[in-house]
Tab-separated table of C-alpha atoms in Angstrom:
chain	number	residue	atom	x	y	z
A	1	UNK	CA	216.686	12.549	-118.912
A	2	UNK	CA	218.162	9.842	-121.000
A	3	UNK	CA	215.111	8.554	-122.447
A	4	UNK	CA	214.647	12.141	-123.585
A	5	UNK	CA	217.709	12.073	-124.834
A	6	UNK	CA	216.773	8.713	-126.814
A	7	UNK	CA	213.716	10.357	-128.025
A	8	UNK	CA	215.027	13.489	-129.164
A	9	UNK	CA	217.851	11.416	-131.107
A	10	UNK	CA	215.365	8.952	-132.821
A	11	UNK	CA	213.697	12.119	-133.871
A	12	UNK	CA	216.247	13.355	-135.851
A	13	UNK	CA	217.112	10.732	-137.093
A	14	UNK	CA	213.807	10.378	-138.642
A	15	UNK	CA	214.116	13.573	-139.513
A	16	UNK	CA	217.190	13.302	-141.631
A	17	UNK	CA	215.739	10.164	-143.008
A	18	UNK	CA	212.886	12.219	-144.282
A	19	UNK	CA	214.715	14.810	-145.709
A	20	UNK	CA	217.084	12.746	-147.660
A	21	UNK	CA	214.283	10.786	-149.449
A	22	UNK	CA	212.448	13.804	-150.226
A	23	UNK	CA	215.483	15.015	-151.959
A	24	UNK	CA	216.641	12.045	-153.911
A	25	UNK	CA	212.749	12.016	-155.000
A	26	UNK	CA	212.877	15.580	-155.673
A	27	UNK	CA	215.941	15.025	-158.171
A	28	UNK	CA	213.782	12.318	-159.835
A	29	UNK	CA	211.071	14.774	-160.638
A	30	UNK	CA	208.393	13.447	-158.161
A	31	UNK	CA	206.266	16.176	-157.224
A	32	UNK	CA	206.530	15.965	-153.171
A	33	UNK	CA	207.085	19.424	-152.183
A	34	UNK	CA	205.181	20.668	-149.885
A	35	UNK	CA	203.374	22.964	-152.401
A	36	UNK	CA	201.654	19.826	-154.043
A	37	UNK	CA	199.847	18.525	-150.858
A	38	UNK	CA	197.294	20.120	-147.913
A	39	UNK	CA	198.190	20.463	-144.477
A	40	UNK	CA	196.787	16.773	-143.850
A	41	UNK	CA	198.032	15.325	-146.222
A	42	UNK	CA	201.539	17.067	-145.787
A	43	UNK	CA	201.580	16.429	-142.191
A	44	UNK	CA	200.735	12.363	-143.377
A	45	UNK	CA	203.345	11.689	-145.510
A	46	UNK	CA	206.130	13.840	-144.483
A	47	UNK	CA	205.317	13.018	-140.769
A	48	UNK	CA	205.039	9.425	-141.691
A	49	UNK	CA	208.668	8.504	-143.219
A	50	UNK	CA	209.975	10.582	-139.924
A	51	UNK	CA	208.222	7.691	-137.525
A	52	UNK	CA	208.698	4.876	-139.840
A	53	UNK	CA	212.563	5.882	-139.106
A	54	UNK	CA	212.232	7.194	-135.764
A	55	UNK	CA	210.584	4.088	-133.699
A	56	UNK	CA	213.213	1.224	-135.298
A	57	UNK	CA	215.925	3.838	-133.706
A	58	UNK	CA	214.602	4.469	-130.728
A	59	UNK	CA	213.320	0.978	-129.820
A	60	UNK	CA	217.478	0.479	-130.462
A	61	UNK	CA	218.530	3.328	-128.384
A	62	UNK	CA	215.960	2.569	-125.798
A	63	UNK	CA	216.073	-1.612	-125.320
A	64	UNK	CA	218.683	-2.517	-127.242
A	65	UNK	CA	216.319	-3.891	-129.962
A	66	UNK	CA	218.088	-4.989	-132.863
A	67	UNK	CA	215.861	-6.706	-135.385
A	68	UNK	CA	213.563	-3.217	-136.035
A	69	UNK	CA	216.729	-1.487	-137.249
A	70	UNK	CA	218.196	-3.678	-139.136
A	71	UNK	CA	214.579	-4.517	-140.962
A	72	UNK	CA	214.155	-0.560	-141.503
A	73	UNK	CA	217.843	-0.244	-143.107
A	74	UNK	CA	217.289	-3.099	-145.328
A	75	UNK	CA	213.906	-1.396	-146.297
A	76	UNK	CA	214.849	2.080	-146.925
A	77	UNK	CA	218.256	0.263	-148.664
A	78	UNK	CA	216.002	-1.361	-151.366
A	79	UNK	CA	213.884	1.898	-151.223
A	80	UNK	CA	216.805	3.661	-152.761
A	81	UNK	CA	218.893	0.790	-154.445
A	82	UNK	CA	215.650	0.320	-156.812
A	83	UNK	CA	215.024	4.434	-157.441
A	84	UNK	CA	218.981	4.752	-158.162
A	85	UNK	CA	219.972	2.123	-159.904
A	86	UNK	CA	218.641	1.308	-163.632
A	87	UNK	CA	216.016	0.553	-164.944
A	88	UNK	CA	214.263	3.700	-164.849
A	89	UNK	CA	210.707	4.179	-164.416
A	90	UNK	CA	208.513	2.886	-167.074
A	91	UNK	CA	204.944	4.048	-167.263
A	92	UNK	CA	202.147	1.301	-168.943
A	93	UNK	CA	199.092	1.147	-169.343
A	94	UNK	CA	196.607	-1.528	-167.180
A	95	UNK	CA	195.047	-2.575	-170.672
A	96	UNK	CA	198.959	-3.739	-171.875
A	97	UNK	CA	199.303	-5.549	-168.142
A	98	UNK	CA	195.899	-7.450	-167.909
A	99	UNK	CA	196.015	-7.735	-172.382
A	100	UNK	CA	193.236	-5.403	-173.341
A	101	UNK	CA	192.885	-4.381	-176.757
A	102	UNK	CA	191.716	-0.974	-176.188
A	103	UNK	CA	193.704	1.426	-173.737
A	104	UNK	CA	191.918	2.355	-170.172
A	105	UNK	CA	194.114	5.485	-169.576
A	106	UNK	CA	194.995	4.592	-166.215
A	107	UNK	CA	198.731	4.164	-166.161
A	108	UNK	CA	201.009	2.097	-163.572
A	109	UNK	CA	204.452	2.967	-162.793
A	110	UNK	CA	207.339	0.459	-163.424
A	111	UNK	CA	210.859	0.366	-161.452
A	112	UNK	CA	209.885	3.780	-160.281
A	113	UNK	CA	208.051	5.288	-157.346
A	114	UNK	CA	209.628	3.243	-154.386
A	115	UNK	CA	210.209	6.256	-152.552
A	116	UNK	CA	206.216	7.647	-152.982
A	117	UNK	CA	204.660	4.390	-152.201
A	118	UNK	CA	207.211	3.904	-149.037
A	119	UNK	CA	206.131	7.368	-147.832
A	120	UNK	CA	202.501	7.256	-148.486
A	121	UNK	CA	202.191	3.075	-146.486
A	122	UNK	CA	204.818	4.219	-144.640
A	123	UNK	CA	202.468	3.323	-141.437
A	124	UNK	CA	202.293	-0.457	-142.603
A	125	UNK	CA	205.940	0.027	-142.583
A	126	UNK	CA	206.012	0.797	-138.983
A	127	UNK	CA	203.127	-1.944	-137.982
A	128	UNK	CA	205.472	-4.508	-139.190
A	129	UNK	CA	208.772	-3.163	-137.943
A	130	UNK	CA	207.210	-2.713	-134.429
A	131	UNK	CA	206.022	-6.698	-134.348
A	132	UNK	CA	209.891	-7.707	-135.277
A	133	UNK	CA	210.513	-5.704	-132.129
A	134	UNK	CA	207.734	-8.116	-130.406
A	135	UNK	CA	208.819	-11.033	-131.273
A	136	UNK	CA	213.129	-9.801	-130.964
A	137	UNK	CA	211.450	-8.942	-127.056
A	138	UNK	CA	209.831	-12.662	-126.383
A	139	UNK	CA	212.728	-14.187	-128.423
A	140	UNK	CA	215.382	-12.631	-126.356
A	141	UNK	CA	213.346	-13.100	-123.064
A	142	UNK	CA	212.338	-16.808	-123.797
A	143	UNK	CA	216.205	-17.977	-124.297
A	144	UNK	CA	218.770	-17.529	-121.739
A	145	UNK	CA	221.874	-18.029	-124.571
A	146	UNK	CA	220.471	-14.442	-126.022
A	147	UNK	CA	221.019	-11.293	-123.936
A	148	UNK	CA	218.381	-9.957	-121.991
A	149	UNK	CA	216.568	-6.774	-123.144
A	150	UNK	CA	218.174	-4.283	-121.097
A	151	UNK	CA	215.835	-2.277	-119.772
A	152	UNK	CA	213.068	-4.919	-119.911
A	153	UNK	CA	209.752	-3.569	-120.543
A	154	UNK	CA	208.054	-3.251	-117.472
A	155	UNK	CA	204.054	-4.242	-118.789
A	156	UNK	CA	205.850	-6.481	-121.345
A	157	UNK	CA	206.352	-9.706	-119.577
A	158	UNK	CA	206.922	-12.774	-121.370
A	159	UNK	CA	204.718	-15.002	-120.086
A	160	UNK	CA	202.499	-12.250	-119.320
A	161	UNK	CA	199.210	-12.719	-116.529
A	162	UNK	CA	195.908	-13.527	-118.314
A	163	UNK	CA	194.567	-9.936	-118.026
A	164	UNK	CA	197.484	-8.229	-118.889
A	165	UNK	CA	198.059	-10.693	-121.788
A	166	UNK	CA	194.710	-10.080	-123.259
A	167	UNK	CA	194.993	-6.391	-122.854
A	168	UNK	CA	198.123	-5.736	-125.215
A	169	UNK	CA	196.910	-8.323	-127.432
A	170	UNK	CA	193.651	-6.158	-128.053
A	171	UNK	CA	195.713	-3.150	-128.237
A	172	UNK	CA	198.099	-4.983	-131.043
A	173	UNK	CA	194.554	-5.725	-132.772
A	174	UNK	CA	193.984	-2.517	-132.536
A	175	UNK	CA	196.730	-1.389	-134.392
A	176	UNK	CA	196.992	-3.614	-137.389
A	177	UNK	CA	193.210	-3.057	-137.943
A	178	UNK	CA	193.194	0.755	-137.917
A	179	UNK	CA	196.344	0.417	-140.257
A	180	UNK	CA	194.783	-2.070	-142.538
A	181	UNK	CA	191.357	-0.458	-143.064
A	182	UNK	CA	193.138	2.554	-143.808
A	183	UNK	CA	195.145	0.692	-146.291
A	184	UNK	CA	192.262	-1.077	-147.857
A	185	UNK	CA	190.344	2.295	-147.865
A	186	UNK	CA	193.659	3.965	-149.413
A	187	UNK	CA	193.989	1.347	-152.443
A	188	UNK	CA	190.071	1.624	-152.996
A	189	UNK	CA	188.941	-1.961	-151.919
A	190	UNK	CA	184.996	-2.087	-152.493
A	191	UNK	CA	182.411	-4.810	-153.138
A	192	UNK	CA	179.567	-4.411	-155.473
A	193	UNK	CA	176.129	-3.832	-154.422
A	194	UNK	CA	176.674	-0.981	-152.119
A	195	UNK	CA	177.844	-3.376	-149.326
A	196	UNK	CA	180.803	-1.121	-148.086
A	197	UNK	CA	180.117	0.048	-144.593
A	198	UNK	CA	179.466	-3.942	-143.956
A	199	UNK	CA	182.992	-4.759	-146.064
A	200	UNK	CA	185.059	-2.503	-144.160
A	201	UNK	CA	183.183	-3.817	-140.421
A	202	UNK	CA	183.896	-7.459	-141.598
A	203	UNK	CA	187.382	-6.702	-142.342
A	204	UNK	CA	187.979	-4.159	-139.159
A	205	UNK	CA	187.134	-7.847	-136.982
A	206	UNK	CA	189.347	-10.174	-139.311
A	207	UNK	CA	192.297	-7.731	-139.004
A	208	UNK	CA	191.701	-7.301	-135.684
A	209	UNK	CA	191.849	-10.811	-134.623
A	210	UNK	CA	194.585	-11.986	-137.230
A	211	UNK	CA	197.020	-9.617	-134.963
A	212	UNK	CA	195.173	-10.046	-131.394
A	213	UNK	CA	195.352	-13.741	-131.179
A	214	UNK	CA	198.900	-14.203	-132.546
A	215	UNK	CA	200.166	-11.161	-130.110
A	216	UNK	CA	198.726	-13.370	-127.050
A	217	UNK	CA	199.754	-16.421	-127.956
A	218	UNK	CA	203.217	-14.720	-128.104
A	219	UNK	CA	203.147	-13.101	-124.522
A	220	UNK	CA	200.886	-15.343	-122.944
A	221	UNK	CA	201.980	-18.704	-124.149
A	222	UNK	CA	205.297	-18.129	-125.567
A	223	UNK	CA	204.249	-18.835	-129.013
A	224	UNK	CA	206.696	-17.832	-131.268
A	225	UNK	CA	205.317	-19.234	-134.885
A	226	UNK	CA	202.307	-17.416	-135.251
A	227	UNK	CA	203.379	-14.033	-134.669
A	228	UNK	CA	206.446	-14.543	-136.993
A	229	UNK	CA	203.977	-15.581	-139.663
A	230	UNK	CA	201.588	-12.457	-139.481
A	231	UNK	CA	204.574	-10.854	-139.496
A	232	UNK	CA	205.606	-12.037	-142.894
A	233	UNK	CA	202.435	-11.393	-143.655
A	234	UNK	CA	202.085	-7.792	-143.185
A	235	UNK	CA	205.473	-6.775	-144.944
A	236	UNK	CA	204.711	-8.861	-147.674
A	237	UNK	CA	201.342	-7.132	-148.149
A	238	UNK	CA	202.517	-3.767	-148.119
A	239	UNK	CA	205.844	-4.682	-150.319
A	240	UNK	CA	203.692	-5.844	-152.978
A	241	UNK	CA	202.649	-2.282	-153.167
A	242	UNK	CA	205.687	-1.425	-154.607
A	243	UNK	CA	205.275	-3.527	-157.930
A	244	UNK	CA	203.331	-2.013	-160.659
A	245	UNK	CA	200.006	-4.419	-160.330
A	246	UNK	CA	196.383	-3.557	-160.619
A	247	UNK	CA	195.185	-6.534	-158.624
A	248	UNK	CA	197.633	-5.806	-155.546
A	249	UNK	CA	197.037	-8.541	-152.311
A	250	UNK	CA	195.050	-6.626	-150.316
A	251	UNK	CA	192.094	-6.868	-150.972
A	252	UNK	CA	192.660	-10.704	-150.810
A	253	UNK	CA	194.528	-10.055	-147.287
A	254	UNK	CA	191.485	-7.761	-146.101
A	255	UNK	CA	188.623	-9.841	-147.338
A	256	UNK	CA	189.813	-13.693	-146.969
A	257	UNK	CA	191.707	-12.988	-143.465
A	258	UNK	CA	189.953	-15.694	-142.296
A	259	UNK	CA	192.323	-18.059	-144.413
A	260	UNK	CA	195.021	-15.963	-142.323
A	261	UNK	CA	194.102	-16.852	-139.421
A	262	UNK	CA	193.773	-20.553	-140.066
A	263	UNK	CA	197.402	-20.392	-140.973
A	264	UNK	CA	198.298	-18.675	-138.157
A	265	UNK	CA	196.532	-20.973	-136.105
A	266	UNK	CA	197.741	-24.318	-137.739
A	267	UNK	CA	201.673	-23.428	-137.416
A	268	UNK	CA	200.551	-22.235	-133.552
A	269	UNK	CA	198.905	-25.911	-133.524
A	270	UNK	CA	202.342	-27.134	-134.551
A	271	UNK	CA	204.683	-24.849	-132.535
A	272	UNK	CA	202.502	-26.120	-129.604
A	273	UNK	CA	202.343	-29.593	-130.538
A	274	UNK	CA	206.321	-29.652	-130.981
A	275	UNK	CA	206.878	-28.112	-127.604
A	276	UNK	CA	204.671	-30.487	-125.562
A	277	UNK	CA	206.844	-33.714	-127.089
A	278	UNK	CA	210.477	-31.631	-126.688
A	279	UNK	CA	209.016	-30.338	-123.039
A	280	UNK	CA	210.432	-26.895	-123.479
C-alpha cells in the first residue's frame, strides 16, 4: 500500500512537472500542443518529461535516494533559468556557424529551446539520473559513515554473486544502448556508402558494453570510478544537445565508444590499483 502510495505520488509529480514546462513553453510560442504532434509522438514527449520527473521522485520516496533528485532539480532549474532569463532565442544560420559564404537554409536555435530539446532526450535524461541512483546505492552501501539505503534493494546487492552481477549489468547495457541508438537515430547519425544497418549494429555493441562492464564492476567489484565516469559521460552527451551546434558529440560518442571504454577501463585500472595498496 505504501509503495502505491509512492508511485502514485511520483506520478504526479511528474505530472505537474510536465504541465508546467508545457506552459512556460507555450508562453514562449513553441508549438507543443497537442494539436502539433500524432498520438506517438504525443504520447513520447509528453509521456517522457512525466518519467524523467517521476523516477528521481520516486527512487526518493521509495529508498531514500538522494543524488537522482537533486540531479533532476538542478536540470529542470537550468532548463528554465536559460528559457527565462535573457538572452532570448536567436535563430542562425549553419553557413554563419561553420563560415560559409552562401546560406544552407537550415537554421539553429540560440539561448532558446531548452525546454523542447529536454522533452524530446528527455529519456537520456532519465538513463543518466537512474545511474546517479546506482552509484548513490553502492556508495551508500560500500561506506558504513553514510546511511544505509532504507529499504535496501533486495536483487541489488553490493557485492553482488557472479550471476546475479552479470545479469543487471546486461540489463544496464541494455538500457543505455536502446537509449543511445535511439538518440543517434534521432540526431540523424549515418556513414556514407550505405553502411547503416552495420553503423547502428556496431554502435548497439559499443553502447552496450560501455554501460555493462562499468555497471558490474560497480556491483560486483565495488568499483566506483568507472561507473561515475560513464556517468559524466552520458549527461554530458545529451547536455550538449542543448547548444546550438551542427556537429553535436554523438556521433563521436556512438561511433568511437571504443575510446570510452578504454577510459572507463584505465580509471577502473586505477581505482583497482589504489585499493589493492590502501587494502580497502
Amino acid at each position: 500500500m505504501v509503495s502505491r502510495r509512492y508511485l502514485l505520488s511520483s506520478l504526479l509529480i511528474g505530472t505537474l512537472h510536465a504541465g508546467c514546462l508545457l506552459l512556460v513553453a507555450l508562453d514562449l510560442g513553441y508549438s507543443v500542443s497537442p494539436s502539433n504532434y500524432g498520438v506517438v509522438g504525443l504520447s513520447w514527449r509528453y509521456g517522457g518529461l512525466v518519467v524523467v520527473a517521476a523516477i528521481p521522485v520516486w527512487l526518493a520516496l521509495r529508498y531514500r535516494l538522494v543524488a537522482p533528485l537533486v540531479a533532476f532539480v538542478v536540470t529542470t532549474g537550468y532548463v528554465l533559468g536559460m528559457e527565462l532569463t535573457p538572452p532570448g532565442p536567436t535563430f542562425r544560420d549553419v553557413a554563419e556557424l561553420e563560415g560559409l559564404a552562401e546560406p544552407t537554409g537550415s537554421i539553429v536555435v540560440e539561448n532558446g529551446l531548452y525546454i523542447i530539446r529536454y522533452m524530446i532526450n528527455a529519456s537520456v535524461w532519465t538513463v543518466g539520473f537512474l545511474f546517479v541512483g546506482l552509484l548513490e546505492y553502492a556508495i551508500r552501501t560500500r561506506w558504513n559513515r553514510l546511511p544505509d539505503v532504507s529499504p535496501p534493494i533486495s536483487w541489488l546487492s553490493i557485492s553482488a554473486p557472479k550471476r546475479r552481477a552479470v545479469g543487471i549489468a546486461a540489463l544496464g547495457g541494455l538500457l543505455h544502448a536502446a537509449v543511445m541508438v535511439w538518440f543517434a537515430y534521432r540526431l540523424g547519425v549515418t556513414i556514407s556508402g550505405g553502411f547503416e544497418v552495420l553503423l547502428y549494429l556496431y554502435g548497439a555493441i559499443g553502447m552496450w558494453l560501455l554501460a555493462a562492464i562499468p555497471v558490474y564492476l560497480l556491483v560486483r567489484h565495488r568499483l566506483i570510478a568507472p561507473m561515475t565516469l560513464l556517468t559524466i559521460f552520458v549527461f554530458r552527451d545529451v547536455q550538449a544537445e542543448f547548444a546550438a551546434n551542427p556537429d553535436g558529440p554523438h556521433a563521436f560518442y556512438f561511433g568511437s565508444w571504443f575510446i570510452f571504454l578504454s577510459l572507463v577501463l584505465v580509471v577502473g585500472g586505477v581505482e583497482y590499483g589504489f585499493r589493492q595498496v590502501g587494502n580497502y
